[in-house]
Amino acid sequence: AQSVTQPDIHITVSEGASLELRCNYSYGATPYLFWYVQSPGQGLQLLLKYFSGDTLVQGIKGFEAEFKRSQSSFNLRKPSVHWSDAAEYFCAVAPHNNAGNMLTFGGGTRLMVKP
Amino acid sequence: EAGVAQSPRYKIIEKRQSVAFWCNPISGHATLYWYQQILGQGPKLLIQFQNNGVVDDSQLPKDRFSAERLKGVDSTLKIQPAKLEDSAVYLCASSFQGSDGYTFGSGTRLTVV
C-alpha cells in the first residue's frame, strides 16, 4: 500500500527566510505527486504537481518542488517566505492507473512565520 | 468557473443522532470524492464515485456511513448514528480526469458532542 510521510509536524521560519518542507513516499512505482496548502477553515488548494519529465516543478505563490526518485522524496521549497504563507501543507500521492487516481495524504506540516 | 460547493459549513450534533452533508461538484467533473479530515491529520478517502457508480468505498465505515450520487452530479454523505470520533472536517472534491488533480470544497466541520 502506498504511504506518505511528512517528518516535520511543525516548522517555524522568519519572514524572508527560505523554506523546505520534506515529503517521503512509499510506492511500488513512481506515483503522481502533489503538494496542497490549507489555510484555517479553508479547503485544500493545489500548489503544484509532478507527473513526469523535469524533476523540478514550479507551482503557484512562488513554490517549487523537486522529485528525487533515488530518495523517494518530493520536497517543497520557497526561497523567501511571506507571512501569508503560514498554513498547513500536505504532500499527497496518487497511483499511475486508470482507477481514478485517489489521493493518499501525508499527515501535514504546519508552517508558522515569525515577523 | 464555480468551485465545489458544500453545505452546511458547520454542524453540531449529539452522539447517536444522524447528519447529512451535501456536495455539488464542478460542472462536468465525472469523479467525486469524499474525504474525512480529523484534526491534526491529513485527509483520508472515504468514497470515490465515477459518475453515479462507486469506484472505491473500502475505507467507508458502512455500518454507519452511507453516500450516494444518484444522478451523477451532486452527492450526499450521511452518518447514522454519529459517534464522538466522527468529529472531523468532511471534504468533497471533484476532478475531470483523475490525473489532473482535484478541486476541493471548503468542507463541512462536524462536531459530535
Short mmCIF file of C-alpha atoms in Angstrom, two decimals:
data_model
loop_
_atom_site.label_atom_id
_atom_site.label_comp_id
_atom_site.label_asym_id
_atom_site.label_seq_id
_atom_site.Cartn_x
_atom_site.Cartn_y
_atom_site.Cartn_z
CA ALA A 1 0.00 0.00 0.00
CA GLN A 2 1.16 3.48 -0.72
CA SER A 3 2.03 5.86 2.11
CA VAL A 4 3.26 9.40 2.55
CA THR A 5 5.42 10.69 5.39
CA GLN A 6 5.90 14.30 6.32
CA PRO A 7 8.52 14.13 9.08
CA ASP A 8 8.05 17.67 10.38
CA ILE A 9 4.76 18.31 12.16
CA HIS A 10 5.56 21.98 12.85
CA ILE A 11 8.06 24.34 11.28
CA THR A 12 8.69 27.97 12.22
CA VAL A 13 10.64 30.28 9.94
CA SER A 14 11.27 34.00 9.90
CA GLU A 15 9.68 36.10 7.22
CA GLY A 16 12.07 36.39 4.29
CA ALA A 17 13.90 33.19 5.15
CA SER A 18 13.97 30.18 2.88
CA LEU A 19 11.74 27.17 3.44
CA GLU A 20 11.93 23.46 2.75
CA LEU A 21 9.17 21.02 3.69
CA ARG A 22 10.01 17.36 3.48
CA CYS A 23 7.93 14.61 1.94
CA ASN A 24 8.78 10.94 1.50
CA TYR A 25 6.56 8.37 -0.12
CA SER A 26 6.38 4.63 -0.34
CA TYR A 27 5.03 3.18 -3.56
CA GLY A 28 5.96 0.42 -5.96
CA ALA A 29 6.34 2.69 -8.96
CA THR A 30 6.64 6.41 -9.42
CA PRO A 31 3.29 7.87 -8.44
CA TYR A 32 1.77 11.18 -9.27
CA LEU A 33 2.90 13.67 -6.60
CA PHE A 34 1.13 16.73 -5.27
CA TRP A 35 1.51 19.49 -2.72
CA TYR A 36 -1.57 21.18 -1.26
CA VAL A 37 -1.94 24.10 1.13
CA GLN A 38 -4.77 24.54 3.62
CA SER A 39 -5.43 27.80 5.40
CA PRO A 40 -7.53 27.73 8.59
CA GLY A 41 -11.16 26.96 7.84
CA GLN A 42 -10.48 26.53 4.15
CA GLY A 43 -10.36 23.67 1.73
CA LEU A 44 -7.21 22.37 0.09
CA GLN A 45 -5.57 24.38 -2.67
CA LEU A 46 -3.23 22.72 -5.15
CA LEU A 47 0.25 24.28 -5.14
CA LEU A 48 1.92 22.06 -7.72
CA LYS A 49 2.03 18.55 -9.13
CA TYR A 50 4.51 16.16 -10.72
CA PHE A 51 3.53 13.56 -13.27
CA SER A 52 6.68 13.03 -15.34
CA GLY A 53 9.51 14.87 -17.07
CA ASP A 54 11.51 17.66 -15.46
CA THR A 55 12.02 16.75 -11.81
CA LEU A 56 11.90 20.39 -10.68
CA VAL A 57 8.31 21.58 -10.71
CA GLN A 58 7.18 25.18 -10.40
CA GLY A 59 3.93 25.99 -8.68
CA ILE A 60 1.83 28.91 -7.59
CA LYS A 61 2.78 31.51 -4.97
CA GLY A 62 6.50 31.10 -5.68
CA PHE A 63 6.72 27.48 -4.54
CA GLU A 64 8.69 24.74 -6.24
CA ALA A 65 9.28 21.07 -5.54
CA GLU A 66 11.92 18.60 -6.59
CA PHE A 67 11.26 14.93 -7.25
CA LYS A 68 14.15 12.65 -6.30
CA ARG A 69 13.46 9.09 -7.33
CA SER A 70 16.51 7.67 -5.51
CA GLN A 71 15.30 9.14 -2.23
CA SER A 72 11.55 8.67 -2.83
CA SER A 73 11.17 12.32 -1.92
CA PHE A 74 9.24 15.31 -3.17
CA ASN A 75 10.33 18.26 -1.03
CA LEU A 76 8.65 21.64 -1.28
CA ARG A 77 10.73 24.81 -1.29
CA LYS A 78 10.34 28.55 -1.33
CA PRO A 79 13.29 30.96 -1.39
CA SER A 80 11.66 33.72 0.67
CA VAL A 81 8.68 33.12 2.92
CA HIS A 82 5.91 35.69 3.37
CA TRP A 83 3.70 35.99 6.45
CA SER A 84 0.73 34.93 4.32
CA ASP A 85 2.36 31.54 3.74
CA ALA A 86 1.50 30.48 7.29
CA ALA A 87 -0.79 27.48 6.80
CA GLU A 88 -0.77 23.70 6.78
CA TYR A 89 0.91 21.93 3.90
CA PHE A 90 0.06 18.45 2.70
CA CYS A 91 2.01 16.18 0.39
CA ALA A 92 -0.06 13.61 -1.49
CA VAL A 93 0.41 10.77 -3.96
CA ALA A 94 -1.84 9.08 -6.48
CA PRO A 95 -1.11 5.87 -8.36
CA HIS A 96 -0.44 5.62 -12.07
CA ASN A 97 -3.56 3.75 -13.11
CA ASN A 98 -6.97 4.40 -14.60
CA ALA A 99 -8.99 3.80 -11.47
CA GLY A 100 -9.42 7.47 -10.72
CA ASN A 101 -6.14 8.23 -9.06
CA MET A 102 -7.37 8.59 -5.49
CA LEU A 103 -5.06 10.66 -3.31
CA THR A 104 -3.20 9.44 -0.24
CA PHE A 105 -2.14 12.30 2.01
CA GLY A 106 0.66 12.75 4.47
CA GLY A 107 -0.07 13.97 7.97
CA GLY A 108 0.74 17.58 7.13
CA THR A 109 3.27 20.19 8.22
CA ARG A 110 2.07 23.31 9.97
CA LEU A 111 4.12 26.34 8.96
CA MET A 112 4.37 29.33 11.24
CA VAL A 113 6.06 32.54 10.09
CA LYS A 114 7.76 34.90 12.52
CA PRO A 115 7.79 38.61 11.71
CA GLU B 1 -15.76 28.51 -13.10
CA ALA B 2 -17.68 27.87 -9.93
CA GLY B 3 -15.90 25.74 -7.37
CA VAL B 4 -17.01 22.70 -5.44
CA ALA B 5 -19.92 23.68 -3.21
CA GLN B 6 -20.52 22.06 0.16
CA SER B 7 -23.14 22.59 2.80
CA PRO B 8 -23.54 23.12 5.64
CA ARG B 9 -20.25 24.73 6.67
CA TYR B 10 -20.66 23.73 10.29
CA LYS B 11 -22.78 21.21 12.13
CA ILE B 12 -23.00 20.29 15.79
CA ILE B 13 -24.98 17.20 16.78
CA GLU B 14 -25.25 14.89 19.73
CA LYS B 15 -23.90 11.36 19.54
CA ARG B 16 -26.34 8.82 18.13
CA GLN B 17 -28.05 11.50 16.02
CA SER B 18 -27.91 11.44 12.24
CA VAL B 19 -26.46 14.05 9.91
CA ALA B 20 -26.17 14.60 6.18
CA PHE B 21 -23.73 16.62 4.10
CA TRP B 22 -24.22 17.82 0.56
CA CYS B 23 -21.72 18.39 -2.24
CA ASN B 24 -22.13 19.88 -5.71
CA PRO B 25 -19.02 19.30 -7.83
CA ILE B 26 -17.70 21.43 -10.65
CA SER B 27 -19.86 21.09 -13.73
CA GLY B 28 -18.64 18.31 -15.99
CA HIS B 29 -16.47 16.62 -13.38
CA ALA B 30 -17.27 12.94 -13.53
CA THR B 31 -15.26 11.90 -10.48
CA LEU B 32 -16.32 12.89 -6.98
CA TYR B 33 -14.59 12.09 -3.71
CA TRP B 34 -15.47 12.37 -0.03
CA TYR B 35 -12.59 12.73 2.41
CA GLN B 36 -12.58 12.79 6.21
CA GLN B 37 -10.01 15.05 7.89
CA ILE B 38 -9.63 14.57 11.63
CA LEU B 39 -7.99 17.45 13.45
CA GLY B 40 -4.21 17.28 13.12
CA GLN B 41 -4.26 14.65 10.39
CA GLY B 42 -4.23 14.54 6.63
CA PRO B 43 -7.46 13.85 4.75
CA LYS B 44 -8.48 10.21 4.36
CA LEU B 45 -10.53 8.99 1.41
CA LEU B 46 -13.96 7.66 2.36
CA ILE B 47 -15.54 7.04 -1.01
CA GLN B 48 -14.98 7.74 -4.69
CA PHE B 49 -17.67 7.98 -7.36
CA GLN B 50 -17.28 7.85 -11.13
CA ASN B 51 -20.48 9.39 -12.47
CA ASN B 52 -23.13 7.67 -10.32
CA GLY B 53 -21.16 4.48 -9.65
CA VAL B 54 -18.94 3.70 -6.68
CA VAL B 55 -15.28 3.13 -7.57
CA ASP B 56 -13.88 2.67 -4.08
CA ASP B 57 -15.60 2.64 -0.70
CA SER B 58 -13.17 0.35 1.08
CA GLN B 59 -12.50 2.88 3.86
CA LEU B 60 -16.11 3.88 4.40
CA PRO B 61 -17.48 2.60 7.76
CA LYS B 62 -20.56 1.12 6.15
CA ASP B 63 -22.28 0.29 9.42
CA ARG B 64 -22.91 3.99 9.96
CA PHE B 65 -21.81 5.91 6.86
CA SER B 66 -23.58 5.96 3.52
CA ALA B 67 -23.17 8.04 0.39
CA GLU B 68 -24.99 8.40 -2.88
CA ARG B 69 -24.69 10.23 -6.15
CA LEU B 70 -27.94 9.26 -7.81
CA LYS B 71 -27.83 11.41 -10.94
CA GLY B 72 -24.08 11.53 -11.33
CA VAL B 73 -23.89 15.17 -10.27
CA ASP B 74 -24.33 16.20 -6.64
CA SER B 75 -23.77 13.84 -3.75
CA THR B 76 -24.80 13.36 -0.14
CA LEU B 77 -22.87 11.72 2.68
CA LYS B 78 -24.82 10.53 5.70
CA ILE B 79 -23.79 9.38 9.15
CA GLN B 80 -26.30 7.44 11.25
CA PRO B 81 -25.80 7.14 14.17
CA ALA B 82 -22.91 9.52 14.80
CA LYS B 83 -20.14 8.78 17.26
CA LEU B 84 -17.79 11.18 19.05
CA GLU B 85 -14.89 10.02 16.86
CA ASP B 86 -16.75 11.18 13.74
CA SER B 87 -15.92 14.77 14.68
CA ALA B 88 -13.91 15.97 11.69
CA VAL B 89 -14.00 18.09 8.57
CA TYR B 90 -15.65 16.33 5.66
CA LEU B 91 -14.19 17.44 2.36
CA CYS B 92 -15.68 16.90 -1.05
CA ALA B 93 -13.53 17.04 -4.17
CA SER B 94 -14.09 16.55 -7.87
CA SER B 95 -11.94 16.03 -10.91
CA PHE B 96 -12.46 15.91 -14.67
CA GLN B 97 -9.73 13.40 -15.19
CA GLY B 98 -8.18 11.81 -12.13
CA SER B 99 -4.62 12.69 -13.00
CA ASP B 100 -5.34 16.41 -13.43
CA GLY B 101 -5.58 16.95 -9.72
CA TYR B 102 -8.61 17.66 -7.66
CA THR B 103 -10.60 20.72 -6.72
CA PHE B 104 -11.66 20.65 -3.10
CA GLY B 105 -14.63 22.29 -1.47
CA SER B 106 -14.29 24.25 1.77
CA GLY B 107 -15.58 21.33 3.79
CA THR B 108 -18.17 20.74 6.48
CA ARG B 109 -16.89 20.82 10.05
CA LEU B 110 -18.80 18.29 12.13
CA THR B 111 -18.69 18.33 15.91
CA VAL B 112 -20.30 15.41 17.75
CA VAL B 113 -20.95 16.08 21.44
#
